[in-house]
Short mmCIF file of C-alpha atoms (C1' of nucleotides) in Angstrom, two decimals:
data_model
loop_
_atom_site.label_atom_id
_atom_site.label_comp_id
_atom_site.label_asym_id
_atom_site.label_seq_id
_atom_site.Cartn_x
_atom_site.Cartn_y
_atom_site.Cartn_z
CA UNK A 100 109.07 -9.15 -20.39
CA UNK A 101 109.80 -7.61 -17.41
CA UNK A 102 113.41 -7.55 -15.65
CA UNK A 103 113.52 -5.09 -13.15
CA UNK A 104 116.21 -5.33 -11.03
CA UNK A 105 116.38 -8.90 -10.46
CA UNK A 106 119.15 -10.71 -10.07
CA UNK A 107 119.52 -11.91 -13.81
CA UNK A 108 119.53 -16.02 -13.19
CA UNK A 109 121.74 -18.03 -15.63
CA UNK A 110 118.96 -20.12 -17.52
CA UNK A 111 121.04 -21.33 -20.43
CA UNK A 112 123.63 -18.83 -21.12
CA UNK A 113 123.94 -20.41 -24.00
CA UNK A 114 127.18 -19.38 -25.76
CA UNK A 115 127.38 -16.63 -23.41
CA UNK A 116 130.95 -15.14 -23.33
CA UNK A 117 133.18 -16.30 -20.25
CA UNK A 118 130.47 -17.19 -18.34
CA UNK A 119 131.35 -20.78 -17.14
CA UNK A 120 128.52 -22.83 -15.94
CA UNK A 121 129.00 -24.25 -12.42
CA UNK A 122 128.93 -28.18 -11.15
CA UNK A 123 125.50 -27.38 -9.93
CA UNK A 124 123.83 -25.95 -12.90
CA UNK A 125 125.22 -28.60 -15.16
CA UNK A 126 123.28 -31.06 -12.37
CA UNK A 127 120.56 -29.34 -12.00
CA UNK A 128 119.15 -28.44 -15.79
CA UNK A 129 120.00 -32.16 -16.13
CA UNK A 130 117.98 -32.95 -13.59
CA UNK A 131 115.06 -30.68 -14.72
CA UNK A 132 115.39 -31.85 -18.08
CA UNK A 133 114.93 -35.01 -17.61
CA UNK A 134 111.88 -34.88 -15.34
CA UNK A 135 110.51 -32.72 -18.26
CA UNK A 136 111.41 -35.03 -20.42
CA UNK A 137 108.81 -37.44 -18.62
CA UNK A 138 106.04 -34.93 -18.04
CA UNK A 139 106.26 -33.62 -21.37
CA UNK A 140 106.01 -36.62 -23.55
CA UNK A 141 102.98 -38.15 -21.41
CA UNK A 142 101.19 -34.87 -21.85
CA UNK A 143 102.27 -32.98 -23.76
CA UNK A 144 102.73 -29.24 -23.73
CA UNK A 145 99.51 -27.95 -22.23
CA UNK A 146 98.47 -30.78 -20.76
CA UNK A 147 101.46 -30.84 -18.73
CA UNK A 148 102.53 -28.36 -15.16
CA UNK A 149 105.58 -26.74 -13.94
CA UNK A 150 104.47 -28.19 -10.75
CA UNK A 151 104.36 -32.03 -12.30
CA UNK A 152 107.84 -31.19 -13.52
CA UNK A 153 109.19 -30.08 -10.40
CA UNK A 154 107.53 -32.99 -8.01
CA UNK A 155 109.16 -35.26 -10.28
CA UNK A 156 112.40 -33.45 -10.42
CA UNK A 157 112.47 -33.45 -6.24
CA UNK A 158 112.34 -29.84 -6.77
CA UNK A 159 110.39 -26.80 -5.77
CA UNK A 160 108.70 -25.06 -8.45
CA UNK A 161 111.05 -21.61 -8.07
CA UNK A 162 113.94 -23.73 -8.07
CA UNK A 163 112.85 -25.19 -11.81
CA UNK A 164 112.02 -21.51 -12.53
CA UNK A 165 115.43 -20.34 -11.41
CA UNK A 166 116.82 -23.16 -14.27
CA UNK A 167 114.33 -22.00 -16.56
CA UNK A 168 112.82 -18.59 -16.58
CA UNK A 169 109.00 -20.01 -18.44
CA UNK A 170 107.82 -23.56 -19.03
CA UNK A 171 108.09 -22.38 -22.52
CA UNK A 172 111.91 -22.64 -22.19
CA UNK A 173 112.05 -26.01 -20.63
CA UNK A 174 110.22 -27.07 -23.69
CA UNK A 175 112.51 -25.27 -26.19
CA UNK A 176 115.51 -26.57 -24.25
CA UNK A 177 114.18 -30.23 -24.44
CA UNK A 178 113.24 -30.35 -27.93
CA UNK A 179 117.11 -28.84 -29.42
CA UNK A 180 118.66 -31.40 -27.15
CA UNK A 181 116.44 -34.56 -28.38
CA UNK A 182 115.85 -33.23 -31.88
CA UNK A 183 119.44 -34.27 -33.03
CA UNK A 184 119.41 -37.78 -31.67
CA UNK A 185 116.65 -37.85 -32.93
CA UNK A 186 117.97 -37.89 -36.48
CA UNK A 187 120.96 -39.60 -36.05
CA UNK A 188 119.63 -42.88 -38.00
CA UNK A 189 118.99 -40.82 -40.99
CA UNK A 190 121.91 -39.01 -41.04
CA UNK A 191 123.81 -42.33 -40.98
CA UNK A 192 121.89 -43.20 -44.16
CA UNK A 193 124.72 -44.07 -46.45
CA UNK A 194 124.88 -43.76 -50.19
CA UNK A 195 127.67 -45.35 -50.68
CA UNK A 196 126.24 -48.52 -48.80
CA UNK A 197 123.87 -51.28 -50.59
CA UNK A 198 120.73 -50.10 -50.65
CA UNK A 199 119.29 -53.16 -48.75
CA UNK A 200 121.52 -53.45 -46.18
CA UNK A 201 121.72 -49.39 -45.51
CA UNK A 202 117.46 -49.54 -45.70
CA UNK A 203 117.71 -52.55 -43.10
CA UNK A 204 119.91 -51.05 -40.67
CA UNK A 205 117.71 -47.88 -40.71
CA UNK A 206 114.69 -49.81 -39.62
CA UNK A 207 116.90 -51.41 -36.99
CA UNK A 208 118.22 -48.15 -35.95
CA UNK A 209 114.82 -46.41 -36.02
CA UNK A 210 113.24 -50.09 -33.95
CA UNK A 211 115.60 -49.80 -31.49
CA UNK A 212 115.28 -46.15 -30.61
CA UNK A 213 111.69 -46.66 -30.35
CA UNK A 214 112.60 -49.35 -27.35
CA UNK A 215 115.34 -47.54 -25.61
CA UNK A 216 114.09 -43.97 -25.93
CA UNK A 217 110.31 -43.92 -26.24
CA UNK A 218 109.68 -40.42 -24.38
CA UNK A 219 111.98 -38.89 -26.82
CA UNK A 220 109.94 -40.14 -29.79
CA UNK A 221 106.67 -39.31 -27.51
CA UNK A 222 107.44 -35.78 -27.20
CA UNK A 223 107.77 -35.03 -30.95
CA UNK A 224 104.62 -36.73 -31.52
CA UNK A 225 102.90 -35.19 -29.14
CA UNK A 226 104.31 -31.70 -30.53
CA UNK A 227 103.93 -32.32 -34.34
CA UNK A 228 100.22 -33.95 -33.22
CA UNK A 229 99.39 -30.85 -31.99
CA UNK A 230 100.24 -29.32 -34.85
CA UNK A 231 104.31 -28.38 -33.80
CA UNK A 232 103.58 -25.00 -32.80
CA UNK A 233 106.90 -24.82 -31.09
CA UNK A 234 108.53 -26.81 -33.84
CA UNK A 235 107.69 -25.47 -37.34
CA UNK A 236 110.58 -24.19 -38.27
CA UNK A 237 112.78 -27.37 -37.26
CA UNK A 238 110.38 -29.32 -39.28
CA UNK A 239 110.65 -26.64 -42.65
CA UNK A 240 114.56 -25.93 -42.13
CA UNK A 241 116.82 -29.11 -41.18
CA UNK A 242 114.43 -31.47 -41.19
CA UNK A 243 113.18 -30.97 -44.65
CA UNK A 244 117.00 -30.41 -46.18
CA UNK A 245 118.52 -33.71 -44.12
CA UNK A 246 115.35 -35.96 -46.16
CA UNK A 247 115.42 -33.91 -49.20
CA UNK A 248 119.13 -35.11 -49.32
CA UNK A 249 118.69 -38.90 -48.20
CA UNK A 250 115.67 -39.15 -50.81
CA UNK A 251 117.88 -38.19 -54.03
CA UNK A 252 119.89 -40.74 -52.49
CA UNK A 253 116.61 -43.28 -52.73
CA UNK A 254 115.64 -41.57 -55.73
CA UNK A 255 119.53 -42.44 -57.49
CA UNK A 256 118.81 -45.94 -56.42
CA UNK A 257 115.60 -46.89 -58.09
CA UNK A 258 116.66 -45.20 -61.11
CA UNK A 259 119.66 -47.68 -61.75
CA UNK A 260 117.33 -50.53 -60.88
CA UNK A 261 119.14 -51.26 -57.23
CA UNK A 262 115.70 -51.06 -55.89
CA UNK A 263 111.90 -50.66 -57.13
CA UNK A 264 110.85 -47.54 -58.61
CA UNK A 265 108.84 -45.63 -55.59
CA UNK A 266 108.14 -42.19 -54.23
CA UNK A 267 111.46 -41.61 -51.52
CA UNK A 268 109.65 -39.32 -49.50
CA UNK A 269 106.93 -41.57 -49.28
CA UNK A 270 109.10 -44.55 -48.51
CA UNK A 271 110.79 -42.26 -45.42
CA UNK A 272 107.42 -41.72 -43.82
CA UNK A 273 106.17 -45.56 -44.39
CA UNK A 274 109.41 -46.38 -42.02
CA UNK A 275 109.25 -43.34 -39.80
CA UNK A 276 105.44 -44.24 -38.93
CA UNK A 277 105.82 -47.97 -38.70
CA UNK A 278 109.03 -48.15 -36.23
CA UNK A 279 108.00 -44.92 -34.20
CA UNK A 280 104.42 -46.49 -33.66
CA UNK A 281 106.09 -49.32 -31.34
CA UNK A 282 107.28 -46.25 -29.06
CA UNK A 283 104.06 -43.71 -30.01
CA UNK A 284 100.98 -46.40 -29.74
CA UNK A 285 102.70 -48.08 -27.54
CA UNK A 286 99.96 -48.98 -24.64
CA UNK A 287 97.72 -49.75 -28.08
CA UNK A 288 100.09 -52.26 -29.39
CA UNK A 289 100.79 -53.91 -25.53
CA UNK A 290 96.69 -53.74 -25.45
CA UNK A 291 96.61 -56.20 -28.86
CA UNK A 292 99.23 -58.15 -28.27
CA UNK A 293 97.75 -59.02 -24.85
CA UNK A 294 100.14 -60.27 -22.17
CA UNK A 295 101.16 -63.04 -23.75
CA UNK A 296 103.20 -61.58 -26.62
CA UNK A 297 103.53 -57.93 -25.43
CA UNK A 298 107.09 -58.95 -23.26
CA UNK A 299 110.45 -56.86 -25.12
CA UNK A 300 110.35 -59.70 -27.22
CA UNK A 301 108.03 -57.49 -30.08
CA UNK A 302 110.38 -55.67 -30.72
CA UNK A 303 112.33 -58.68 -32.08
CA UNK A 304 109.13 -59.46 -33.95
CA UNK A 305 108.33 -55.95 -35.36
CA UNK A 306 112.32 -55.80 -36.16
CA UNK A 307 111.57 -59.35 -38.47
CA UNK A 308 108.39 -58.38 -39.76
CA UNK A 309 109.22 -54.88 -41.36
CA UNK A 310 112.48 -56.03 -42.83
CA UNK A 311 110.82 -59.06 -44.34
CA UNK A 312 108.04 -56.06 -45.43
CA UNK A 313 110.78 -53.56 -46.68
CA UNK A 314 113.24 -55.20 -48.36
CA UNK A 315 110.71 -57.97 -50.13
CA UNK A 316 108.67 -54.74 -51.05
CA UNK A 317 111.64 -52.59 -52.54
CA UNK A 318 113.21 -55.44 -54.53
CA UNK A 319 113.72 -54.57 -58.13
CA UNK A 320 111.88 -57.64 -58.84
CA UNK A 321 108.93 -57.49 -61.71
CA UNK A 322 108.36 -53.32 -60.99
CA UNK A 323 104.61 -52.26 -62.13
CA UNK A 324 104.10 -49.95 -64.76
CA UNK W 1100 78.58 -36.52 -6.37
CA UNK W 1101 75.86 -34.31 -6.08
CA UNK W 1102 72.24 -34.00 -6.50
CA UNK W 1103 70.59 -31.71 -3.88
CA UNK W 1104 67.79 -31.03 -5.96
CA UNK W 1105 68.94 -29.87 -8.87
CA UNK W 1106 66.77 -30.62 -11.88
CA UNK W 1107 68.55 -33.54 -13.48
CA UNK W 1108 69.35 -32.05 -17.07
CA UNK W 1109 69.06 -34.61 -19.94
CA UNK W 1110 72.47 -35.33 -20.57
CA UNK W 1111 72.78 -38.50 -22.76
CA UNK W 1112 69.74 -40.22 -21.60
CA UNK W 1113 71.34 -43.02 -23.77
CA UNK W 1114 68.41 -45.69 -23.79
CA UNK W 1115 66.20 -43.88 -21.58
CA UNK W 1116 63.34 -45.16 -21.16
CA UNK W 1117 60.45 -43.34 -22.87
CA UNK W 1118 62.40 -40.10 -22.49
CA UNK W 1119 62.55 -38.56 -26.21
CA UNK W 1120 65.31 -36.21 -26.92
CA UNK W 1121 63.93 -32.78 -28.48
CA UNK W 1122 65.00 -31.49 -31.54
CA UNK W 1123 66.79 -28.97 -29.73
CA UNK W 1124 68.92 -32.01 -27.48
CA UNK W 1125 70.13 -33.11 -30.85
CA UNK W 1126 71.18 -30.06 -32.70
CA UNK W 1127 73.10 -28.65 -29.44
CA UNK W 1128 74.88 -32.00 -28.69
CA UNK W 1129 75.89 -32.31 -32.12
CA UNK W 1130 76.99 -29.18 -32.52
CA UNK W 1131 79.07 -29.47 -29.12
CA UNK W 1132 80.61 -32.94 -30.30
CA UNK W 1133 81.52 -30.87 -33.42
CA UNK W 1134 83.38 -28.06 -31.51
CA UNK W 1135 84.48 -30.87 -28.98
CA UNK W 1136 86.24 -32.98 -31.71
CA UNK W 1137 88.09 -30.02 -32.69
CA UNK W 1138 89.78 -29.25 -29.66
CA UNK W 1139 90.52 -32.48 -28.56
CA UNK W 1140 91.92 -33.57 -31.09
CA UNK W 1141 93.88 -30.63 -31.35
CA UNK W 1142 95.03 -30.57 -27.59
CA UNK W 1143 94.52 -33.85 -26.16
CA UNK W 1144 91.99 -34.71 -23.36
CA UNK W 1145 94.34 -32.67 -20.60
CA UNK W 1146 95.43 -29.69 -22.42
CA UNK W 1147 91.96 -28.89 -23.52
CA UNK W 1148 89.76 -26.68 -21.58
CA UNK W 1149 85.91 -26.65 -21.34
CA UNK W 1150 85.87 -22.59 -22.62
CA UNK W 1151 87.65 -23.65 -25.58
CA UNK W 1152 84.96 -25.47 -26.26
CA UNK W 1153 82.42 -23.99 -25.89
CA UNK W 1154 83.39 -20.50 -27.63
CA UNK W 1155 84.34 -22.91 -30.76
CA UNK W 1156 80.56 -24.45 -30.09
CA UNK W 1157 79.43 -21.15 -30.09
CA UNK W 1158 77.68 -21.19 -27.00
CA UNK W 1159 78.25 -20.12 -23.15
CA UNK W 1160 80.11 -22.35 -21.12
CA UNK W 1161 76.96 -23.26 -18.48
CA UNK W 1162 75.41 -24.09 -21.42
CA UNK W 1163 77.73 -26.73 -22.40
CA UNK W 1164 77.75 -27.77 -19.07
CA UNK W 1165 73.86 -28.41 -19.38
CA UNK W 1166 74.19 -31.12 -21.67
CA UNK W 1167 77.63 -32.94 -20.94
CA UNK W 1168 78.15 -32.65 -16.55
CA UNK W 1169 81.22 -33.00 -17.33
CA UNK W 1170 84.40 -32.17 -19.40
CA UNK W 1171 84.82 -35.88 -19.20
CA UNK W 1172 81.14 -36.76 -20.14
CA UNK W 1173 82.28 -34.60 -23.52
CA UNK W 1174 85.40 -36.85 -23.88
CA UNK W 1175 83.51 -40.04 -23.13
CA UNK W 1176 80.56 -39.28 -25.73
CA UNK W 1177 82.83 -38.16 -28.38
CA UNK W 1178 85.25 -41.21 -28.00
CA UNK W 1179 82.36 -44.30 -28.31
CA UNK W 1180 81.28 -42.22 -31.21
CA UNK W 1181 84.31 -42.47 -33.02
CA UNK W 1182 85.33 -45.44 -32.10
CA UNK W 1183 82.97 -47.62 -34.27
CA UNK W 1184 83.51 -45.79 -37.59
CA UNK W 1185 87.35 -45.89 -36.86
CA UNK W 1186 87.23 -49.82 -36.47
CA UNK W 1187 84.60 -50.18 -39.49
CA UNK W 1188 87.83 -50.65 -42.50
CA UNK W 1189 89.15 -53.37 -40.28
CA UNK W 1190 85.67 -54.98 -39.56
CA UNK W 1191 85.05 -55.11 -43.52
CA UNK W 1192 88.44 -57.12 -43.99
CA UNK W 1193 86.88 -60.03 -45.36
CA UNK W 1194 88.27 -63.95 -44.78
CA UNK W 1195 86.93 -65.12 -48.37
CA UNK W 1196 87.83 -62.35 -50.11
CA UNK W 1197 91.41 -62.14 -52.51
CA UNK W 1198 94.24 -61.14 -49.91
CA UNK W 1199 95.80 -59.09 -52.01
CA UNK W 1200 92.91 -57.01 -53.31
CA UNK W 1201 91.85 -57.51 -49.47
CA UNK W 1202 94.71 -55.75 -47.91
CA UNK W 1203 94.83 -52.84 -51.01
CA UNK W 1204 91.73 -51.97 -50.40
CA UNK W 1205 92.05 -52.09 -46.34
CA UNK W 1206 95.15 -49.68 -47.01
CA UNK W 1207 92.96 -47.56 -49.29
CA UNK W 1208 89.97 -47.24 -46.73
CA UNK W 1209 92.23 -46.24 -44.35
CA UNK W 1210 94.12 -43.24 -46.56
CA UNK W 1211 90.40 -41.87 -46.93
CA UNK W 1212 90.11 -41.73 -43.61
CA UNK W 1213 93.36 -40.24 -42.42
CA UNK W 1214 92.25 -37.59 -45.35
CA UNK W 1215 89.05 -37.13 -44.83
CA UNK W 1216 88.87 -37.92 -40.82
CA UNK W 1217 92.14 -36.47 -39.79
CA UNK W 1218 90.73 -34.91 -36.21
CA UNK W 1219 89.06 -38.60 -35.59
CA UNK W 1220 92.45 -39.84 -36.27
CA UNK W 1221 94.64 -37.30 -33.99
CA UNK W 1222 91.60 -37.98 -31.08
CA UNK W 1223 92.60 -41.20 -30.99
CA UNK W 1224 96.67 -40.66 -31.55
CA UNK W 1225 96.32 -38.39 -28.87
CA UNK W 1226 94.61 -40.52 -26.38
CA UNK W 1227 96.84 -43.19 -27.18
CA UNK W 1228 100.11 -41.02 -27.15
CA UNK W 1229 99.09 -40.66 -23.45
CA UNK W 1230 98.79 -43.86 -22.09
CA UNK W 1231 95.13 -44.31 -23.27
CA UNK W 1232 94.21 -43.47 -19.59
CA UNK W 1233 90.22 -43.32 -20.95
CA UNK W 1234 90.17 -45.57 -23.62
CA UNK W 1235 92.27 -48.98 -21.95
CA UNK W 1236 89.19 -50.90 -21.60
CA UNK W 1237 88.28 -50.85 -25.32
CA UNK W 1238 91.76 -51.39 -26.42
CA UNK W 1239 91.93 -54.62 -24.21
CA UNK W 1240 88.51 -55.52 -24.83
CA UNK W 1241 86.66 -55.30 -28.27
CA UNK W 1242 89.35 -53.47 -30.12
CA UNK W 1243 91.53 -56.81 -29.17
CA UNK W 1244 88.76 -59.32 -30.03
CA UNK W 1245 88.52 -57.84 -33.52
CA UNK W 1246 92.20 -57.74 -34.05
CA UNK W 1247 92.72 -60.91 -33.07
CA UNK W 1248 89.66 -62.15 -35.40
CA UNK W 1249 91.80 -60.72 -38.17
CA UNK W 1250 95.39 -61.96 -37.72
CA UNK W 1251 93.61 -65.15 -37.86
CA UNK W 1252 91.97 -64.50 -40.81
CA UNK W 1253 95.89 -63.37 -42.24
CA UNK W 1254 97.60 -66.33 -40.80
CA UNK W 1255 95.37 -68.59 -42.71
CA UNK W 1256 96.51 -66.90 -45.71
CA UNK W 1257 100.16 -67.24 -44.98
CA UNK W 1258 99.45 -71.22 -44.14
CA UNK W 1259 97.93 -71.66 -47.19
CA UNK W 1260 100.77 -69.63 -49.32
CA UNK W 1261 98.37 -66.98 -50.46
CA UNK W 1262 100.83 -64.49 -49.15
CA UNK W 1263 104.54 -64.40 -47.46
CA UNK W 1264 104.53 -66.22 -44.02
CA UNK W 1265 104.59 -62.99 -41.85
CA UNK W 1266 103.32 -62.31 -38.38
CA UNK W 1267 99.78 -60.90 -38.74
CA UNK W 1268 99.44 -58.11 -36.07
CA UNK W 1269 102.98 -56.35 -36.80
CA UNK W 1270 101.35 -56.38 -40.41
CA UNK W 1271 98.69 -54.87 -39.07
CA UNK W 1272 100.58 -52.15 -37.15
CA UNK W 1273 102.16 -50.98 -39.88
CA UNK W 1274 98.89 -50.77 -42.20
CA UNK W 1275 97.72 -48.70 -38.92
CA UNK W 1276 100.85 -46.39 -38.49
CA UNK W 1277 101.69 -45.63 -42.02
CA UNK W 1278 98.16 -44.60 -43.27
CA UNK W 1279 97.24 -42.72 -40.07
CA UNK W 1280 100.95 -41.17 -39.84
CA UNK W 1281 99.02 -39.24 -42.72
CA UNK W 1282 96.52 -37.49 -40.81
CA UNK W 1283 98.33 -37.74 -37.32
CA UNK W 1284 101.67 -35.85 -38.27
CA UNK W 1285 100.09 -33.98 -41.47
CA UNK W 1286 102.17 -31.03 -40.29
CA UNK W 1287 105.36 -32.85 -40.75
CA UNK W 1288 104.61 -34.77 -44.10
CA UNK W 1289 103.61 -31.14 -45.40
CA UNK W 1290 107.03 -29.27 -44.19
CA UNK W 1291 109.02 -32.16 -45.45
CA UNK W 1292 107.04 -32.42 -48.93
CA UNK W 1293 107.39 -28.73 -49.63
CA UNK W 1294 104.45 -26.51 -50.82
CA UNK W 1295 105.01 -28.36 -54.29
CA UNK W 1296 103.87 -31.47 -53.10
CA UNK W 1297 102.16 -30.95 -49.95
CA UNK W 1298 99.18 -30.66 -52.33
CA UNK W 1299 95.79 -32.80 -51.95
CA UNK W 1300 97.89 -35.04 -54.21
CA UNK W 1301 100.01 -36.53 -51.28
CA UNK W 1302 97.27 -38.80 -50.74
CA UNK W 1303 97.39 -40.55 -54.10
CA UNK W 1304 101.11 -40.69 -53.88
CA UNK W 1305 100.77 -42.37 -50.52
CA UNK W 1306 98.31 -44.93 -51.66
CA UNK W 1307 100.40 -45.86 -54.66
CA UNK W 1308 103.53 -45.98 -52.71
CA UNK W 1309 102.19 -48.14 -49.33
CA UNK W 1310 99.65 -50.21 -52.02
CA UNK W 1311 103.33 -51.53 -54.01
CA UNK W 1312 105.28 -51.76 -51.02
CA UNK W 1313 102.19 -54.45 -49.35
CA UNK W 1314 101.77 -56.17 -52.13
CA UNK W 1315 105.27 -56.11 -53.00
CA UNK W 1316 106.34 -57.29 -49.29
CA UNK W 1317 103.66 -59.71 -48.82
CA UNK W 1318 103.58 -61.78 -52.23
CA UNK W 1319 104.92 -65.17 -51.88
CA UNK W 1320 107.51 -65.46 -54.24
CA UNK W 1321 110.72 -66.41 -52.46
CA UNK W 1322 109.40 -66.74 -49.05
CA UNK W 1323 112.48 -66.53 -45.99
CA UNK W 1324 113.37 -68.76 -43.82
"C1'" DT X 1280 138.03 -16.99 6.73
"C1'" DG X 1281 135.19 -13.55 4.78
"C1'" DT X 1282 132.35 -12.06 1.28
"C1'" DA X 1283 130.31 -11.80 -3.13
"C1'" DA X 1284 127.94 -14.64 -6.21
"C1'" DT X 1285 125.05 -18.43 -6.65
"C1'" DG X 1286 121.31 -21.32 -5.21
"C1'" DT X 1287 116.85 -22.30 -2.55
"C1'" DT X 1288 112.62 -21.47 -0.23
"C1'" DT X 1289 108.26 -19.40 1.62
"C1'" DA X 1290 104.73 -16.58 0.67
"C1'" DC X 1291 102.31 -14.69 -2.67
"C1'" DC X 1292 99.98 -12.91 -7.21
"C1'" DA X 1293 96.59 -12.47 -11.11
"C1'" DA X 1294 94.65 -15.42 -14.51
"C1'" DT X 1295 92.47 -19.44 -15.69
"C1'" DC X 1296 90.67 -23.94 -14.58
"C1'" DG X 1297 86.34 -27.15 -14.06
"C1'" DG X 1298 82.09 -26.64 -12.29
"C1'" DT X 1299 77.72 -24.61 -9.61
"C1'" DC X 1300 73.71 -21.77 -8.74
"C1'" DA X 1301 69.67 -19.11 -9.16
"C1'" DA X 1302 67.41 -16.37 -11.96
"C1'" DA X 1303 65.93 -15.26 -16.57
"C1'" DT X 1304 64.25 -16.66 -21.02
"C1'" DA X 1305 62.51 -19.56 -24.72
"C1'" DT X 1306 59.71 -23.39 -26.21
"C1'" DC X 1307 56.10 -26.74 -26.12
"C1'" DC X 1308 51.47 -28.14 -25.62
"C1'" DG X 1309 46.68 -28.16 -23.98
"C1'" DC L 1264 46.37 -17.74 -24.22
"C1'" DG L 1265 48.91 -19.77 -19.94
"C1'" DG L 1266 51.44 -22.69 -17.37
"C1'" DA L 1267 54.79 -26.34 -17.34
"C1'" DT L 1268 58.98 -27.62 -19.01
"C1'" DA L 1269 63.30 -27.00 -21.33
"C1'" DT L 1270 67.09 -23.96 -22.29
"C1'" DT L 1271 70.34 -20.19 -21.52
"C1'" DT L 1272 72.91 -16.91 -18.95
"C1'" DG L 1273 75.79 -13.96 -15.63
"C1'" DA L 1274 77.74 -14.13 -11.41
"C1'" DC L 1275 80.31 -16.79 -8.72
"C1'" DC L 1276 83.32 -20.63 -6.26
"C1'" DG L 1277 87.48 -23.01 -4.70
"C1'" DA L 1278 91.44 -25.15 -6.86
"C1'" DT L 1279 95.13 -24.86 -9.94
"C1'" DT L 1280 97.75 -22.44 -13.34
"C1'" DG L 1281 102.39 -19.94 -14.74
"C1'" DG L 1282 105.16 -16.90 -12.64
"C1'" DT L 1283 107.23 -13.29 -9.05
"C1'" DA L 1284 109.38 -11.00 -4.78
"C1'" DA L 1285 112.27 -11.12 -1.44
"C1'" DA L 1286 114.33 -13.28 2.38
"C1'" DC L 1287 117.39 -16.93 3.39
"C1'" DA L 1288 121.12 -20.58 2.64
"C1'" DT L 1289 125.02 -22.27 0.38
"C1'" DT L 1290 129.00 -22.25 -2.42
"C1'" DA L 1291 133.21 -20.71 -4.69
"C1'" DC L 1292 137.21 -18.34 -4.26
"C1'" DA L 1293 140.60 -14.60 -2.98
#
DNA sequence: TGTAATGTTTACCAATCGGTCAAATATCCG
DNA sequence: CGGATATTTGACCGATTGGTAAACATTACA
C-alpha cells in the first residue's frame, strides 16, 4: 500500500482513460500470462513462485513485477481472462435445440476443452479445491445466474416429457465432473489406462462412453416414481 | 543425509523390530496426521508449510519435527493411510453380485465418502491435480491392478448383456469424478445450489440423481451400435 | 536527433521457509 | 527415590519467499 514517488507502472490500466497500451506491454502481459498460466495450474496459488513464473516466462522477476505489481494480480488477471472461455459451452446451451442433441454437444464441447486446454480447467480446480478464496464471488454472482438459467431450461424439458424427470443442477455437475476429470485427474486416468490405451485416442473413448451414459440415462423412457 | 550422533527419534518405526511405540508415539502422531490432513488437503503438498501444521496440531514446530524428519515423511504417512480406505468401495465391488444393485451401491459408498471424507478426498484431488509427483507409483502399480481387476469384472457383464456394452474404465471415471466432484469442489456445488439447497440434503439429491442416470445409462434395453 | 516516457536489470530487503541443535523437562521403570 | 529414556522447547541456520529502490537501457515521437 505504499506508492511513494515511484514511477506509477502500467499493470493493467484496465479501462483507464486515453492511456493506450504499447506493442510491448500487449507482448509482454501475454507473455507473463501465459507462463502463469503453467505455474499456476500445476501448483496452484501458494504452491507456486514469482520466480517459477518468471524463469518460465524468460524473464527477470522485476520485469514480471513491473507487468504485475503482486503475484496476487497475476492470479486475478489469469482467472477473468480464462473464466469466460471457460463457460462458453454452457452459454451455448440452447433451449430452443433438442434436448439430446444440445446435451450431446455440451459433453463434446466440455470433452474437448478438457484436451485442448487442460491448464485452464487445472487452475480452477486447483482454486475452487482450495476452497476459491480468490474466486467466491465469480462462483456466487455469474456463475450461479448463467446455471440457474440453463437448469430451468433442463427443468422445462423434463416437465414436458422431452427427457427424464431429474434434478438440473445435479445433472450440470454429473457432466462438469465427468468431462473436466479427463483434464483434472489427468496423470490418474493416463496411470489406469496404462500405456497402451492412454494415447489422445481416450478422449474419443470418454467422448463415446458418456454420451452412450447421458443420453441412454436421460431418455424419457419408463421414468421411476 | 545426516546422522552425526543425533539420537535417532522414533519416527514411524513401521515394523520395527521389538521396538513398541508408547502411548505417547500414538496420541502425538495421530494427532499430527489429524492437523496434517487438514492442511494438506486444504493447500496441497507445496503450498503447505510445516508451521501450519503444527500450530493446527497444537504443538511447537521441533516437536513435529521429532516424530515426522520431514515435511515429506508427514505427506508420505498420511497418504498410505488414506490410500487403503479410499480404494476399499472399489475393492468391495463384487463379480457375483447383481450389477445393477452392484454399481448403486458402489455410487452410494462413494457419496458417503465424499460427505463424510471430504479432506481424504481433496488430499488426493490435490495430489493428483499436480501431476501426482508423490503418489505415481501407486497409481501405476496397485491402484492399476485393482482397476483393471474391475473393468474385467464390468466387461463380463456387458458380454453377457447384464448391462449396455460400454467401456469399463471411462465408466469407472465417471463413478470417480461425479461422486468425488462432491467433496472436491464442495465450494462450487454450494455457490451454485444457493443457501436453499446447499443444505446436508445435496447429498441425497446427488445420490438419487447419479443412482437414475447409471442405471438409466447402463440398462440394456436398446443397446448402440 | 533529442528527450521524455517506457522498459529492464542489479542489488537488496524483511519475512518466512524447512530443518537443526543443545539444553531443558517429563515420563517410565527398577 | 533416582537414573535412564523419551519428549518438548527456544534459539538459531541458510535458503527462499514476495516485493522494492534506483540506476540503467530502450523506445516512441516531436
Amino acid at each position: 500500500m505504499n506508492f511513494k514517488g515511484k514511477r506509477q507502472p502500467v499493470t493493467i490500466p484496465r479501462a483507464a482513460k486515453t492511456l493506450r497500451r504499447t506493442r510491448i506491454q500487449e507482448e509482454k502481459e501475454e507473455q507473463i500470462l501465459e507462463a502463469a498460466l503453467d505455474v499456476f495450474s500445476a501448483s496452484g496459488f501458494r504452491g507456486s513462485t514469482i520466480d517459477q513464473i518468471a524463469e518460465v516466462a524468460g524473464m527477470s522477476k522485476p520485469n514480471l513485477l513491473y507487468y504485475f505489481r503482486t503475484k496476487e494480480a497475476m492470479h486475478r488477471a489469469l482467472i477473468d481472462r480464462v473464466l469466460y472461455t471457460w463457460l462458453e459451452p454452457l452459454r451455448a446451451f440452447d433451449a430452443e435445440g433438442n434436448p439430446e442433441e444440445e446435451i450431446r454437444s455440451y459433453i463434446r464441447r466440455k470433452l474437448e476443452m478438457a484436451r485442448d486446454f487442460p491448464r485452464e480447467s487445472r487452475l480452477f480446480a486447483n482454486e475452487v479445491l482450495q476452497g476459491a478464496p480468490h474466486i467466491e464471488d465469480e462462483l456466487k454472482g455469474p456463475l450461479k445466474e448463467l446455471v440457474d438459467e440453463k437448469a430451468e431450461v433442463i427443468r422445462a424439458w423434463a416437465k414436458s416429457g422431452k427427457i427424464v424427470k431429474c434434478d438440473p443442477y445435479h445433472l450440470i455437475f454429473s457432466i462438469w465432473s465427468t468431462t473436466q476429470h479427463y483434464a483434472d485427474f489427468d496423470v490418474q486416468v493416463r496411470a489406469v489406462l496404462g500405456q497402451e490405451h492412454a494415447g489422445e485416442g481416450r478422449f474419443e473413448d470418454a467422448a463415446r462412453f458418456l454420451e452412450q451414459l447421458f443420453i441412454g440415462g436421460l431418455r424419457p423412457d419408463r421414468s421411476e416414481t
